[in-house]
């Protein structure tokens, strides 16, 4: 089921997600609905806050973005993205690698707004999958960026918080209008 995506201005986007204690039918259904919602919006990731639910649950699917490749390693071995996407991440934690890269980023909660954001080029993620398995993996390229963007959402952090001040100043009018419309 496709859910409504919450936009900037709604306070739920600033809420820190509660850890998920057990993967119930309700959580599985929410994850399914989030996948449907992300796909309907042509996104590469979605956090539970973006459908109005402040929980530590996020979805990422970067398998079909040909112009922005990703690499994924599980237990140190490179894996095929299609076998792991969509990734449903319960209570994810990230360790950022030392290298940084700049890339253009958007957010389904900020329609038509994109900006260059500096992110770690590679991350190590620890999470539970929706079937309960604990997984440790590494991501680079768009996967690294998407993971950082989504885990930020789970902590109430938005990509505008990562913009440099000149970029944010340039978007100030549009952000204010969006915020007013959704507050
Ligand atoms: Zn976002």
PDB file of N, CA, C and O in Angstrom, residues 4 9 26-27 30 33 46-49 68 74 93 117 119 127-128 145 148 151 160 162 170 180-181:
ATOM      1  N   UNK A   4       1.200   8.152   2.364  1.00  0.00           N
ATOM      2  CA  UNK A   4       1.501   9.548   2.095  1.00  0.00           C
ATOM      3  C   UNK A   4       2.888   9.887   2.656  1.00  0.00           C
ATOM      4  O   UNK A   4       3.216   9.485   3.773  1.00  0.00           O
ATOM      5  N   UNK A   9       8.582  20.452   7.487  1.00  0.00           N
ATOM      6  CA  UNK A   9       7.668  21.305   8.227  1.00  0.00           C
ATOM      7  C   UNK A   9       6.878  20.481   9.232  1.00  0.00           C
ATOM      8  O   UNK A   9       6.532  20.961  10.311  1.00  0.00           O
ATOM      9  N   UNK A  26       3.035  -6.079  12.345  1.00  0.00           N
ATOM     10  CA  UNK A  26       2.826  -4.650  12.103  1.00  0.00           C
ATOM     11  C   UNK A  26       4.065  -4.010  11.465  1.00  0.00           C
ATOM     12  O   UNK A  26       3.951  -3.209  10.543  1.00  0.00           O
ATOM     13  N   UNK A  27       5.227  -4.356  11.989  1.00  0.00           N
ATOM     14  CA  UNK A  27       6.489  -3.807  11.459  1.00  0.00           C
ATOM     15  C   UNK A  27       6.718  -4.327  10.038  1.00  0.00           C
ATOM     16  O   UNK A  27       7.116  -3.570   9.151  1.00  0.00           O
ATOM     17  N   UNK A  30       4.449  -2.441   7.758  1.00  0.00           N
ATOM     18  CA  UNK A  30       4.945  -1.079   7.570  1.00  0.00           C
ATOM     19  C   UNK A  30       6.109  -1.074   6.571  1.00  0.00           C
ATOM     20  O   UNK A  30       6.163  -0.224   5.674  1.00  0.00           O
ATOM     21  N   UNK A  33       4.786  -1.519   3.076  1.00  0.00           N
ATOM     22  CA  UNK A  33       4.154  -0.276   2.621  1.00  0.00           C
ATOM     23  C   UNK A  33       5.206   0.784   2.291  1.00  0.00           C
ATOM     24  O   UNK A  33       5.046   1.551   1.342  1.00  0.00           O
ATOM     25  N   UNK A  46      13.899   5.419   2.006  1.00  0.00           N
ATOM     26  CA  UNK A  46      12.795   6.015   2.762  1.00  0.00           C
ATOM     27  C   UNK A  46      12.954   5.616   4.232  1.00  0.00           C
ATOM     28  O   UNK A  46      13.254   4.463   4.543  1.00  0.00           O
ATOM     29  N   UNK A  47      12.744   6.592   5.092  1.00  0.00           N
ATOM     30  CA  UNK A  47      12.803   6.335   6.534  1.00  0.00           C
ATOM     31  C   UNK A  47      11.386   6.369   7.098  1.00  0.00           C
ATOM     32  O   UNK A  47      10.503   7.039   6.554  1.00  0.00           O
ATOM     33  N   UNK A  48      11.174   5.655   8.203  1.00  0.00           N
ATOM     34  CA  UNK A  48       9.829   5.554   8.784  1.00  0.00           C
ATOM     35  C   UNK A  48       9.246   6.928   9.134  1.00  0.00           C
ATOM     36  O   UNK A  48       8.042   7.145   8.971  1.00  0.00           O
ATOM     37  N   UNK A  49      10.111   7.845   9.564  1.00  0.00           N
ATOM     38  CA  UNK A  49       9.637   9.218   9.861  1.00  0.00           C
ATOM     39  C   UNK A  49       8.916   9.826   8.662  1.00  0.00           C
ATOM     40  O   UNK A  49       8.013  10.643   8.817  1.00  0.00           O
ATOM     41  N   UNK A  68      24.582   6.053 -11.233  1.00  0.00           N
ATOM     42  CA  UNK A  68      25.245   6.301  -9.941  1.00  0.00           C
ATOM     43  C   UNK A  68      25.463   4.958  -9.250  1.00  0.00           C
ATOM     44  O   UNK A  68      24.640   4.511  -8.444  1.00  0.00           O
ATOM     45  N   UNK A  74      29.396  -7.955   1.960  1.00  0.00           N
ATOM     46  CA  UNK A  74      28.871  -8.607   3.162  1.00  0.00           C
ATOM     47  C   UNK A  74      29.960  -9.557   3.655  1.00  0.00           C
ATOM     48  O   UNK A  74      30.474 -10.362   2.865  1.00  0.00           O
ATOM     49  N   UNK A  93      22.940   0.915  12.505  1.00  0.00           N
ATOM     50  CA  UNK A  93      24.013   1.764  13.044  1.00  0.00           C
ATOM     51  C   UNK A  93      25.076   1.863  11.953  1.00  0.00           C
ATOM     52  O   UNK A  93      25.349   0.875  11.266  1.00  0.00           O
ATOM     53  N   UNK A 117      25.970  17.542  -1.268  1.00  0.00           N
ATOM     54  CA  UNK A 117      26.185  17.221   0.148  1.00  0.00           C
ATOM     55  C   UNK A 117      27.462  16.400   0.254  1.00  0.00           C
ATOM     56  O   UNK A 117      27.690  15.484  -0.545  1.00  0.00           O
ATOM     57  N   UNK A 119      29.557  13.599   2.006  1.00  0.00           N
ATOM     58  CA  UNK A 119      29.273  12.389   2.808  1.00  0.00           C
ATOM     59  C   UNK A 119      30.506  11.501   2.830  1.00  0.00           C
ATOM     60  O   UNK A 119      31.381  11.611   1.971  1.00  0.00           O
ATOM     61  N   UNK A 127      22.887  -3.880  11.211  1.00  0.00           N
ATOM     62  CA  UNK A 127      21.432  -3.760  11.318  1.00  0.00           C
ATOM     63  C   UNK A 127      20.817  -5.141  11.412  1.00  0.00           C
ATOM     64  O   UNK A 127      21.480  -6.159  11.227  1.00  0.00           O
ATOM     65  N   UNK A 128      19.521  -5.134  11.680  1.00  0.00           N
ATOM     66  CA  UNK A 128      18.735  -6.355  11.601  1.00  0.00           C
ATOM     67  C   UNK A 128      17.936  -6.270  10.309  1.00  0.00           C
ATOM     68  O   UNK A 128      17.453  -5.194   9.950  1.00  0.00           O
ATOM     69  N   UNK A 145      25.937   6.848   0.384  1.00  0.00           N
ATOM     70  CA  UNK A 145      25.204   8.116   0.522  1.00  0.00           C
ATOM     71  C   UNK A 145      23.775   7.868   1.005  1.00  0.00           C
ATOM     72  O   UNK A 145      23.280   8.537   1.921  1.00  0.00           O
ATOM     73  N   UNK A 148      23.606   6.883   4.702  1.00  0.00           N
ATOM     74  CA  UNK A 148      23.833   8.019   5.611  1.00  0.00           C
ATOM     75  C   UNK A 148      22.609   8.930   5.643  1.00  0.00           C
ATOM     76  O   UNK A 148      22.212   9.422   6.701  1.00  0.00           O
ATOM     77  N   UNK A 151      19.807   6.982   7.673  1.00  0.00           N
ATOM     78  CA  UNK A 151      20.091   6.866   9.113  1.00  0.00           C
ATOM     79  C   UNK A 151      20.025   8.255   9.764  1.00  0.00           C
ATOM     80  O   UNK A 151      19.585   8.392  10.903  1.00  0.00           O
ATOM     81  N   UNK A 160      19.173  19.121   4.769  1.00  0.00           N
ATOM     82  CA  UNK A 160      19.450  20.560   4.841  1.00  0.00           C
ATOM     83  C   UNK A 160      20.434  20.878   5.972  1.00  0.00           C
ATOM     84  O   UNK A 160      21.138  21.882   5.907  1.00  0.00           O
ATOM     85  N   UNK A 162      23.020  19.240   6.509  1.00  0.00           N
ATOM     86  CA  UNK A 162      24.355  18.873   5.995  1.00  0.00           C
ATOM     87  C   UNK A 162      24.795  19.784   4.861  1.00  0.00           C
ATOM     88  O   UNK A 162      25.883  19.607   4.322  1.00  0.00           O
ATOM     89  N   UNK A 170      20.823  29.988  -0.212  1.00  0.00           N
ATOM     90  CA  UNK A 170      20.217  30.086  -1.539  1.00  0.00           C
ATOM     91  C   UNK A 170      18.845  29.432  -1.601  1.00  0.00           C
ATOM     92  O   UNK A 170      18.015  29.788  -2.440  1.00  0.00           O
ATOM     93  N   UNK A 180       6.209  26.270   6.006  1.00  0.00           N
ATOM     94  CA  UNK A 180       4.964  26.915   6.391  1.00  0.00           C
ATOM     95  C   UNK A 180       3.756  26.077   5.912  1.00  0.00           C
ATOM     96  O   UNK A 180       2.763  25.936   6.596  1.00  0.00           O
ATOM     97  N   UNK A 181       3.904  25.517   4.709  1.00  0.00           N
ATOM     98  CA  UNK A 181       2.802  24.742   4.142  1.00  0.00           C
ATOM     99  C   UNK A 181       2.532  23.464   4.929  1.00  0.00           C
ATOM    100  O   UNK A 181       1.418  22.953   4.953  1.00  0.00           O
TER     101      UNK A 181
END
